[in-house]
PDB file of C-alpha atoms in Angstrom:
ATOM      1  CA  TYR V  13      -9.717 -24.695 -28.997  1.00 36.00           C
ATOM      2  CA  LEU V  14      -8.185 -22.316 -26.606  1.00 40.00           C
ATOM      3  CA  GLY V  15      -8.412 -21.869 -22.831  1.00 42.00           C
ATOM      4  CA  ILE V  16      -8.274 -18.339 -21.990  1.00 43.00           C
ATOM      5  CA  SER V  17      -9.822 -18.410 -18.406  1.00 45.00           C
ATOM      6  CA  PRO V  18      -8.421 -18.812 -15.292  1.00 46.00           C
ATOM      7  CA  LEU V  19     -11.199 -20.169 -14.125  1.00 46.00           C
ATOM      8  CA  ASN V  20     -11.716 -22.939 -15.780  1.00 44.00           C
ATOM      9  CA  THR V  21     -13.887 -22.067 -18.608  1.00 46.00           C
ATOM     10  CA  ILE V  22     -12.561 -23.270 -22.039  1.00 43.00           C
ATOM     11  CA  TYR V  23     -13.631 -21.815 -25.536  1.00 46.00           C
ATOM     12  CA  LYS V  24     -13.724 -22.701 -29.253  1.00 50.00           C
ATOM     13  CA  ILE V  25     -11.942 -20.749 -32.178  1.00 51.00           C
ATOM     14  CA  GLN V  26     -12.358 -20.263 -35.235  1.00 50.00           C
ATOM     15  CA  ASP V  27      -9.382 -21.524 -36.812  1.00 49.00           C
ATOM     16  CA  GLN V  28      -9.548 -19.843 -40.092  1.00 51.00           C
ATOM     17  CA  LEU V  29      -9.924 -16.591 -38.981  1.00 73.00           C
ATOM     18  CA  VAL V  30      -6.889 -16.997 -37.277  1.00 79.00           C
ATOM     19  CA  LYS V  31      -3.309 -16.071 -38.684  1.00 80.00           C
ATOM     20  CA  PHE V  32       0.179 -17.967 -38.538  1.00 78.00           C
ATOM     21  CA  ASP V  33       3.428 -16.309 -39.766  1.00 78.00           C
ATOM     22  CA  ALA V  34       6.919 -16.957 -38.706  1.00 78.00           C
ATOM     23  CA  ASN V  35       7.108 -14.412 -36.138  1.00 81.00           C
ATOM     24  CA  GLY V  36       3.912 -16.092 -34.254  1.00 86.00           C
ATOM     25  CA  ILE V  37      -0.227 -16.370 -34.543  1.00 86.00           C
ATOM     26  CA  SER V  38      -2.255 -13.243 -34.698  1.00 87.00           C
ATOM     27  CA  PHE V  39      -5.559 -12.435 -33.909  1.00 88.00           C
ATOM     28  CA  ASP V  40      -7.905  -9.939 -35.521  1.00 87.00           C
ATOM     29  CA  GLN V  41     -11.497  -9.888 -34.845  1.00 89.00           C
ATOM     30  CA  VAL V  42     -11.485 -13.952 -34.197  1.00 88.00           C
ATOM     31  CA  GLU V  43     -15.267 -15.095 -33.005  1.00 89.00           C
ATOM     32  CA  VAL V  44     -14.686 -17.488 -29.459  1.00 87.00           C
ATOM     33  CA  SER V  45     -17.699 -19.293 -28.221  1.00 89.00           C
ATOM     34  CA  ASP V  46     -18.083 -20.837 -24.890  1.00 90.00           C
ATOM     35  CA  LYS V  47     -20.255 -23.575 -24.175  1.00 89.00           C
ATOM     36  CA  TYR V  48     -23.767 -22.141 -23.766  1.00 91.00           C
ATOM     37  CA  ASN V  49     -22.754 -20.392 -27.307  1.00 92.00           C
ATOM     38  CA  ASN V  50     -22.080 -16.643 -25.970  1.00 93.00           C
ATOM     39  CA  LYS V  51     -20.003 -15.033 -28.243  1.00 92.00           C
ATOM     40  CA  GLY V  52     -16.886 -13.013 -27.788  1.00 92.00           C
ATOM     41  CA  ILE V  53     -14.631 -11.363 -29.956  1.00 93.00           C
ATOM     42  CA  VAL V  54     -10.611 -11.783 -29.648  1.00 92.00           C
ATOM     43  CA  ASP V  55      -7.680  -9.622 -30.700  1.00 93.00           C
ATOM     44  CA  GLY V  56      -4.207  -9.524 -30.130  1.00 94.00           C
ATOM     45  CA  TYR V  57      -1.117 -11.427 -30.755  1.00 92.00           C
ATOM     46  CA  VAL V  58       1.028 -14.614 -29.598  1.00 91.00           C
ATOM     47  CA  TYR V  59       4.785 -14.337 -30.415  1.00 90.00           C
ATOM     48  CA  HIS V  60       6.570 -17.493 -30.217  1.00 84.00           C
ATOM     49  CA  HIS V  61      10.651 -18.208 -31.222  1.00 79.00           C
ATOM     50  CA  ASN V  62      10.839 -21.986 -32.565  1.00 76.00           C
ATOM     51  CA  PHE V  63       7.313 -22.613 -30.560  1.00 73.00           C
ATOM     52  CA  ASN V  64       9.179 -22.633 -27.220  1.00 78.00           C
ATOM     53  CA  THR V  65       9.149 -19.119 -26.016  1.00 83.00           C
ATOM     54  CA  PHE V  66       5.841 -17.649 -25.878  1.00 88.00           C
ATOM     55  CA  ASN V  67       4.436 -13.989 -25.510  1.00 92.00           C
ATOM     56  CA  VAL V  68       0.783 -13.224 -25.420  1.00 93.00           C
ATOM     57  CA  ASN V  69      -1.240  -9.716 -25.580  1.00 95.00           C
ATOM     58  CA  LEU V  70      -4.957 -10.659 -26.325  1.00 94.00           C
ATOM     59  CA  ASN V  71      -8.106  -8.854 -25.651  1.00 94.00           C
ATOM     60  CA  VAL V  72     -11.698 -10.327 -25.486  1.00 92.00           C
ATOM     61  CA  GLN V  73     -14.365  -8.402 -25.875  1.00 94.00           C
ATOM     62  CA  THR V  74     -18.109  -9.790 -25.100  1.00 94.00           C
ATOM     63  CA  SER V  75     -21.535  -8.656 -24.584  1.00 95.00           C
ATOM     64  CA  ARG V  76     -22.238 -12.225 -22.858  1.00 94.00           C
ATOM     65  CA  ILE V  77     -19.793 -15.288 -21.761  1.00 91.00           C
ATOM     66  CA  LEU V  78     -18.957 -17.203 -19.365  1.00 90.00           C
ATOM     67  CA  ALA V  79     -16.619 -15.838 -17.443  1.00 84.00           C
ATOM     68  CA  MET V  80     -16.170 -18.485 -14.057  1.00 82.00           C
ATOM     69  CA  SER V  81     -17.556 -21.779 -13.830  1.00 85.00           C
ATOM     70  CA  ARG V  82     -16.775 -23.209 -10.552  1.00 85.00           C
ATOM     71  CA  ILE V  83     -18.348 -26.831  -8.883  1.00 86.00           C
ATOM     72  CA  LYS V  84     -18.593 -26.347  -4.957  1.00 81.00           C
ATOM     73  CA  LYS V  85     -15.988 -28.563  -2.951  1.00 77.00           C
ATOM     74  CA  THR V  86     -15.189 -28.916   0.289  1.00 71.00           C
ATOM     75  CA  ASP V  87     -11.798 -26.522  -0.188  1.00 68.00           C
ATOM     76  CA  THR V  88     -13.448 -24.204  -2.722  1.00 72.00           C
ATOM     77  CA  TYR V  89     -13.650 -20.632  -1.150  1.00 74.00           C
ATOM     78  CA  PHE V  90     -16.559 -19.714  -3.967  1.00 79.00           C
ATOM     79  CA  TYR V  91     -18.416 -21.621  -6.637  1.00 87.00           C
ATOM     80  CA  GLY V  92     -21.138 -21.346  -9.571  1.00 90.00           C
ATOM     81  CA  ASP V  93     -21.414 -19.828 -12.785  1.00 90.00           C
ATOM     82  CA  ALA V  94     -20.926 -16.292 -13.719  1.00 88.00           C
ATOM     83  CA  PHE V  95     -22.106 -14.746 -16.991  1.00 92.00           C
ATOM     84  CA  ALA V  96     -20.589 -11.083 -17.715  1.00 92.00           C
ATOM     85  CA  SER V  97     -20.026  -8.398 -19.757  1.00 94.00           C
ATOM     86  CA  GLY V  98     -16.607  -6.373 -20.369  1.00 94.00           C
ATOM     87  CA  SER V  99     -13.275  -6.988 -21.554  1.00 92.00           C
ATOM     88  CA  ILE V 100     -10.608  -9.510 -20.544  1.00 90.00           C
ATOM     89  CA  GLN V 101      -6.761  -8.370 -20.833  1.00 93.00           C
ATOM     90  CA  ILE V 102      -4.384 -11.442 -21.065  1.00 92.00           C
ATOM     91  CA  THR V 103      -0.892 -10.592 -21.102  1.00 94.00           C
ATOM     92  CA  GLY V 104       2.253 -13.253 -20.104  1.00 93.00           C
ATOM     93  CA  ASN V 105       4.792 -15.521 -21.786  1.00 90.00           C
ATOM     94  CA  ASN V 106       5.757 -19.626 -20.844  1.00 85.00           C
ATOM     95  CA  LYS V 107       6.602 -18.556 -17.140  1.00 86.00           C
ATOM     96  CA  LYS V 108       3.784 -16.141 -16.463  1.00 89.00           C
ATOM     97  CA  MET V 109       0.091 -15.511 -17.561  1.00 90.00           C
ATOM     98  CA  SER V 110      -1.934 -12.550 -16.185  1.00 91.00           C
ATOM     99  CA  PHE V 111      -5.790 -11.969 -17.011  1.00 90.00           C
ATOM    100  CA  THR V 112      -6.940  -8.828 -15.797  1.00 92.00           C
ATOM    101  CA  GLY V 113     -10.817  -7.138 -16.221  1.00 90.00           C
ATOM    102  CA  ASN V 114     -11.920  -3.484 -14.861  1.00 86.00           C
ATOM    103  CA  ASN V 115     -15.187  -3.337 -16.307  1.00 85.00           C
ATOM    104  CA  LEU V 116     -17.157  -6.569 -16.337  1.00 91.00           C
ATOM    105  CA  THR V 117     -20.775  -6.348 -15.352  1.00 93.00           C
ATOM    106  CA  SER V 118     -22.836  -9.700 -14.130  1.00 92.00           C
ATOM    107  CA  LEU V 119     -25.440 -10.722 -16.354  1.00 93.00           C
ATOM    108  CA  THR V 120     -28.702 -12.625 -15.684  1.00 92.00           C
ATOM    109  CA  GLY V 121     -28.263 -16.587 -15.406  1.00 92.00           C
ATOM    110  CA  THR V 122     -24.795 -15.307 -12.471  1.00 92.00           C
ATOM    111  CA  MET V 123     -25.173 -17.620  -9.397  1.00 92.00           C
ATOM    112  CA  VAL V 124     -22.308 -17.172  -7.225  1.00 88.00           C
ATOM    113  CA  GLY V 125     -22.098 -18.616  -3.993  1.00 88.00           C
ATOM    114  CA  PHE V 126     -19.338 -18.413  -0.807  1.00 81.00           C
ATOM    115  CA  PRO V 127     -18.472 -21.526   1.432  1.00 79.00           C
ATOM    116  CA  ILE V 128     -18.076 -20.172   4.842  1.00 72.00           C
ATOM    117  CA  SER V 129     -16.497 -22.905   7.353  1.00 58.00           C
ATOM    118  CA  TYR V 130     -15.600 -21.241  10.273  1.00 46.00           C
ATOM    119  CA  ALA V 131     -17.969 -18.612  11.331  1.00 42.00           C
ATOM    120  CA  SER V 132     -18.922 -17.372  14.483  1.00 45.00           C
ATOM    121  CA  THR V 133     -21.801 -15.167  16.077  1.00 42.00           C
ATOM    122  CA  SER V 134     -21.953 -12.168  18.019  1.00 38.00           C
ATOM    123  CA  TYR V 135     -25.448 -10.687  18.482  1.00 38.00           C
ATOM    124  CA  GLU V 136     -25.538  -6.655  18.238  1.00 42.00           C
ATOM    125  CA  ASP V 137     -28.132  -3.969  18.661  1.00 41.00           C
ATOM    126  CA  SER V 138     -27.973  -3.981  14.691  1.00 46.00           C
ATOM    127  CA  GLY V 139     -28.112  -7.273  14.155  1.00 47.00           C
ATOM    128  CA  ILE V 140     -26.374 -10.630  13.614  1.00 49.00           C
ATOM    129  CA  ARG V 141     -22.783 -10.556  12.634  1.00 50.00           C
ATOM    130  CA  PHE V 142     -21.126 -13.156  11.011  1.00 47.00           C
ATOM    131  CA  VAL V 143     -17.042 -13.201  11.206  1.00 53.00           C
ATOM    132  CA  VAL V 144     -14.553 -15.752   9.412  1.00 50.00           C
ATOM    133  CA  PRO V 145     -11.989 -16.244  12.455  1.00 52.00           C
ATOM    134  CA  GLU V 146      -8.420 -17.068  11.440  1.00 51.00           C
ATOM    135  CA  GLU V 147      -7.878 -21.023  10.747  1.00 48.00           C
ATOM    136  CA  THR V 148      -6.462 -22.546  14.387  1.00 47.00           C
ATOM    137  CA  VAL V 149      -6.450 -25.988  13.637  1.00 48.00           C
ATOM    138  CA  SER V 150      -3.553 -27.229  11.007  1.00 52.00           C
ATOM    139  CA  ILE V 151      -4.520 -30.211   9.286  1.00 53.00           C
ATOM    140  CA  ASN V 152      -1.365 -32.532   8.042  1.00 59.00           C
ATOM    141  CA  LYS V 153      -1.920 -32.734   3.701  1.00 57.00           C
ATOM    142  CA  PRO V 154       0.368 -33.451   1.128  1.00 62.00           C
ATOM    143  CA  LYS V 155       2.067 -30.867  -0.335  1.00 63.00           C
ATOM    144  CA  PRO V 156       1.302 -30.195  -3.904  1.00 58.00           C
ATOM    145  CA  VAL V 157       3.460 -30.545  -6.501  1.00 58.00           C
ATOM    146  CA  GLU V 158       5.094 -27.385  -7.041  1.00 59.00           C
ATOM    147  CA  SER V 159       5.163 -25.583 -10.286  1.00 63.00           C
ATOM    148  CA  ASN V 160       7.329 -22.353 -11.970  1.00 73.00           C
ATOM    149  CA  PHE V 161       4.494 -21.250 -13.820  1.00 75.00           C
ATOM    150  CA  GLU V 162       2.389 -18.288 -12.171  1.00 83.00           C
ATOM    151  CA  MET V 163      -0.785 -17.591 -13.407  1.00 82.00           C
ATOM    152  CA  ASP V 164      -2.362 -14.151 -11.655  1.00 88.00           C
ATOM    153  CA  PHE V 165      -5.545 -12.477 -12.440  1.00 86.00           C
ATOM    154  CA  ASP V 166      -7.078  -9.508 -11.517  1.00 90.00           C
ATOM    155  CA  PHE V 167     -11.259  -8.925 -11.897  1.00 89.00           C
ATOM    156  CA  VAL V 168     -13.337  -6.009 -10.908  1.00 91.00           C
ATOM    157  CA  PHE V 169     -17.375  -6.863 -11.192  1.00 90.00           C
ATOM    158  CA  ASP V 170     -19.749  -4.602 -11.197  1.00 92.00           C
ATOM    159  CA  ILE V 171     -22.230  -7.105  -9.513  1.00 92.00           C
ATOM    160  CA  ASN V 172     -25.974  -5.980 -10.005  1.00 91.00           C
ATOM    161  CA  LYS V 173     -29.581  -7.609  -9.505  1.00 90.00           C
ATOM    162  CA  ASP V 174     -29.628  -9.623 -12.084  1.00 91.00           C
ATOM    163  CA  ALA V 175     -27.309 -11.626  -9.931  1.00 92.00           C
ATOM    164  CA  ASP V 176     -27.929 -14.725  -6.939  1.00 92.00           C
ATOM    165  CA  VAL V 177     -25.662 -14.440  -4.370  1.00 90.00           C
ATOM    166  CA  ARG V 178     -26.058 -17.507  -1.850  1.00 89.00           C
ATOM    167  CA  ILE V 179     -23.764 -17.937   1.138  1.00 84.00           C
ATOM    168  CA  ASP V 180     -23.355 -20.490   2.992  1.00 84.00           C
ATOM    169  CA  LEU V 181     -23.121 -20.412   6.988  1.00 76.00           C
ATOM    170  CA  GLU V 182     -22.157 -24.240   7.600  1.00 66.00           C
ATOM    171  CA  PRO V 183     -21.562 -24.440  11.656  1.00 59.00           C
ATOM    172  CA  VAL V 184     -25.367 -22.539  12.252  1.00 64.00           C
ATOM    173  CA  ASP V 185     -26.429 -24.336   8.732  1.00 72.00           C
ATOM    174  CA  GLY V 186     -27.458 -21.371   7.621  1.00 81.00           C
ATOM    175  CA  ILE V 187     -28.123 -20.393   3.737  1.00 86.00           C
ATOM    176  CA  LEU V 188     -27.951 -16.393   2.575  1.00 87.00           C
ATOM    177  CA  GLN V 189     -29.747 -15.962  -0.763  1.00 91.00           C
ATOM    178  CA  CYS V 190     -29.876 -12.643  -1.715  1.00 92.00           C
ATOM    179  CA  LYS V 191     -29.832  -9.765  -4.511  1.00 93.00           C
ATOM    180  CA  THR V 192     -26.965  -7.126  -4.291  1.00 93.00           C
ATOM    181  CA  ASN V 193     -25.750  -4.205  -5.531  1.00 93.00           C
ATOM    182  CA  GLY V 194     -21.838  -3.262  -5.349  1.00 94.00           C
ATOM    183  CA  LYS V 195     -18.746  -4.000  -6.758  1.00 93.00           C
ATOM    184  CA  ILE V 196     -16.217  -6.466  -5.847  1.00 90.00           C
ATOM    185  CA  ARG V 197     -12.483  -7.061  -6.951  1.00 90.00           C
ATOM    186  CA  LEU V 198     -11.305 -10.707  -6.570  1.00 86.00           C
ATOM    187  CA  LYS V 199      -7.332 -10.908  -7.003  1.00 87.00           C
ATOM    188  CA  ASN V 200      -5.362 -13.652  -7.229  1.00 82.00           C
ATOM    189  CA  LYS V 201      -1.512 -14.322  -7.078  1.00 77.00           C
ATOM    190  CA  LYS V 202       0.253 -17.048  -7.595  1.00 70.00           C
ATOM    191  CA  LYS V 203       3.643 -16.258  -5.973  1.00 67.00           C
ATOM    192  CA  THR V 204       2.138 -15.349  -2.851  1.00 65.00           C
ATOM    193  CA  ASP V 205      -0.837 -17.749  -3.221  1.00 63.00           C
ATOM    194  CA  ARG V 206      -3.164 -15.545  -1.770  1.00 70.00           C
ATOM    195  CA  LEU V 207      -6.803 -14.988  -3.036  1.00 76.00           C
ATOM    196  CA  ASN V 208      -8.254 -11.714  -2.121  1.00 84.00           C
ATOM    197  CA  MET V 209     -11.499 -10.189  -2.666  1.00 84.00           C
ATOM    198  CA  ASP V 210     -12.384  -6.399  -1.672  1.00 89.00           C
ATOM    199  CA  GLY V 211     -15.903  -5.007  -2.111  1.00 90.00           C
ATOM    200  CA  ARG V 212     -19.316  -4.203  -0.665  1.00 91.00           C
ATOM    201  CA  LEU V 213     -22.723  -5.658  -1.387  1.00 91.00           C
ATOM    202  CA  ASP V 214     -25.868  -4.177  -0.469  1.00 93.00           C
ATOM    203  CA  LEU V 215     -28.820  -6.221   0.217  1.00 91.00           C
ATOM    204  CA  LEU V 216     -31.975  -5.463  -2.139  1.00 93.00           C
ATOM    205  CA  SER V 217     -33.667  -8.602  -1.542  1.00 92.00           C
ATOM    206  CA  GLY V 218     -33.538 -11.983  -0.321  1.00 92.00           C
ATOM    207  CA  SER V 219     -33.681 -14.938   2.369  1.00 91.00           C
ATOM    208  CA  PHE V 220     -32.242 -16.298   5.252  1.00 87.00           C
ATOM    209  CA  SER V 221     -32.919 -20.212   6.647  1.00 86.00           C
ATOM    210  CA  MET V 222     -31.416 -21.531   9.648  1.00 79.00           C
ATOM    211  CA  SER V 223     -31.301 -24.530  11.583  1.00 73.00           C
ATOM    212  CA  VAL V 224     -28.993 -24.428  15.031  1.00 67.00           C
ATOM    213  CA  LYS V 225     -28.698 -27.513  16.673  1.00 63.00           C
ATOM    214  CA  ASP V 226     -31.849 -28.330  18.814  1.00 60.00           C
ATOM    215  CA  ILE V 227     -33.638 -25.291  17.436  1.00 67.00           C
ATOM    216  CA  VAL V 228     -36.548 -25.584  14.980  1.00 70.00           C
ATOM    217  CA  PRO V 229     -35.477 -24.386  11.473  1.00 77.00           C
ATOM    218  CA  ARG V 230     -36.747 -20.945  10.771  1.00 81.00           C
ATOM    219  CA  GLU V 231     -36.526 -18.879   7.406  1.00 85.00           C
ATOM    220  CA  PHE V 232     -36.059 -15.099   7.354  1.00 87.00           C
ATOM    221  CA  GLU V 233     -36.973 -12.422   4.957  1.00 90.00           C
ATOM    222  CA  LEU V 234     -34.618 -10.074   4.136  1.00 87.00           C
ATOM    223  CA  MET V 235     -35.179  -6.541   4.053  1.00 87.00           C
ATOM    224  CA  GLU V 236     -33.277  -4.013   1.897  1.00 89.00           C
ATOM    225  CA  GLY V 237     -30.022  -2.079   4.226  1.00 87.00           C
ATOM    226  CA  GLY V 238     -28.009  -5.259   4.574  1.00 87.00           C
ATOM    227  CA  THR V 239     -24.397  -5.586   3.542  1.00 88.00           C
ATOM    228  CA  ILE V 240     -21.985  -8.227   2.900  1.00 85.00           C
ATOM    229  CA  ASN V 241     -18.355  -6.634   2.899  1.00 86.00           C
ATOM    230  CA  PHE V 242     -15.203  -8.145   1.257  1.00 84.00           C
ATOM    231  CA  VAL V 243     -11.630  -7.179   2.614  1.00 84.00           C
ATOM    232  CA  GLY V 244      -8.347  -9.275   2.130  1.00 80.00           C
ATOM    233  CA  PRO V 245      -8.293 -12.878   2.352  1.00 75.00           C
ATOM    234  CA  ILE V 246     -11.436 -14.175   0.998  1.00 68.00           C
ATOM    235  CA  LYS V 247     -12.326 -16.050   4.098  1.00 66.00           C
ATOM    236  CA  SER V 248     -12.579 -12.329   5.694  1.00 68.00           C
ATOM    237  CA  SER V 249     -16.068 -11.684   4.947  1.00 71.00           C
ATOM    238  CA  THR V 250     -18.122  -9.873   7.230  1.00 74.00           C
ATOM    239  CA  ILE V 251     -22.042 -10.314   7.044  1.00 75.00           C
ATOM    240  CA  SER V 252     -24.799  -7.903   8.733  1.00 75.00           C
ATOM    241  CA  LEU V 253     -28.033  -8.225   8.234  1.00 70.00           C
TER     242      LEU V 253
END
């Protein structure tokens, strides 16, 4: 088994196709599969010095594979399963690993959700805008154990109507479910401990259900023309319906 994704997806390798020598491990058109038996091809090498110091340079090419799988939790910025096609470059050593994908395309079966827990509302002629402000309340939490190992990723996704996008607006008990079209870039730097997402998704269709305190739940049908904009820190999303 080889864990090649920064998003908790584990792939199985057919070890008879992996070549071992004195310098390391080479991968030449090695087939990998996810838990749904979708396939990908790995090329590249893993150099090592007495199995102590490693240098990695791998490329994964696929027409369909599970690129992300995250369970919704109270402290997650996004969740869901994402199936994608394209290629992912994996480089690094035993101190730092980097995952890069510049041409990933969402496929059928993809559902990605974004819980927004600190939304505020303002009403304008153009519609309703939900803006996430900076958090002002600090919560005392135990400090996580520090690790010197860095793992960065930089993915660019073409999101199309094959994917389902969901926004959970918890303060107003609202759920936005929609089909979109656009491009987003998801980037994480371990050294700065910052997860950024940039891009724009154009709303094609969907629904918005809302239940504010003391108001009867309502559901609205979305018309084409709205947008979801992501700029910088993943919490700074702006939704215009």
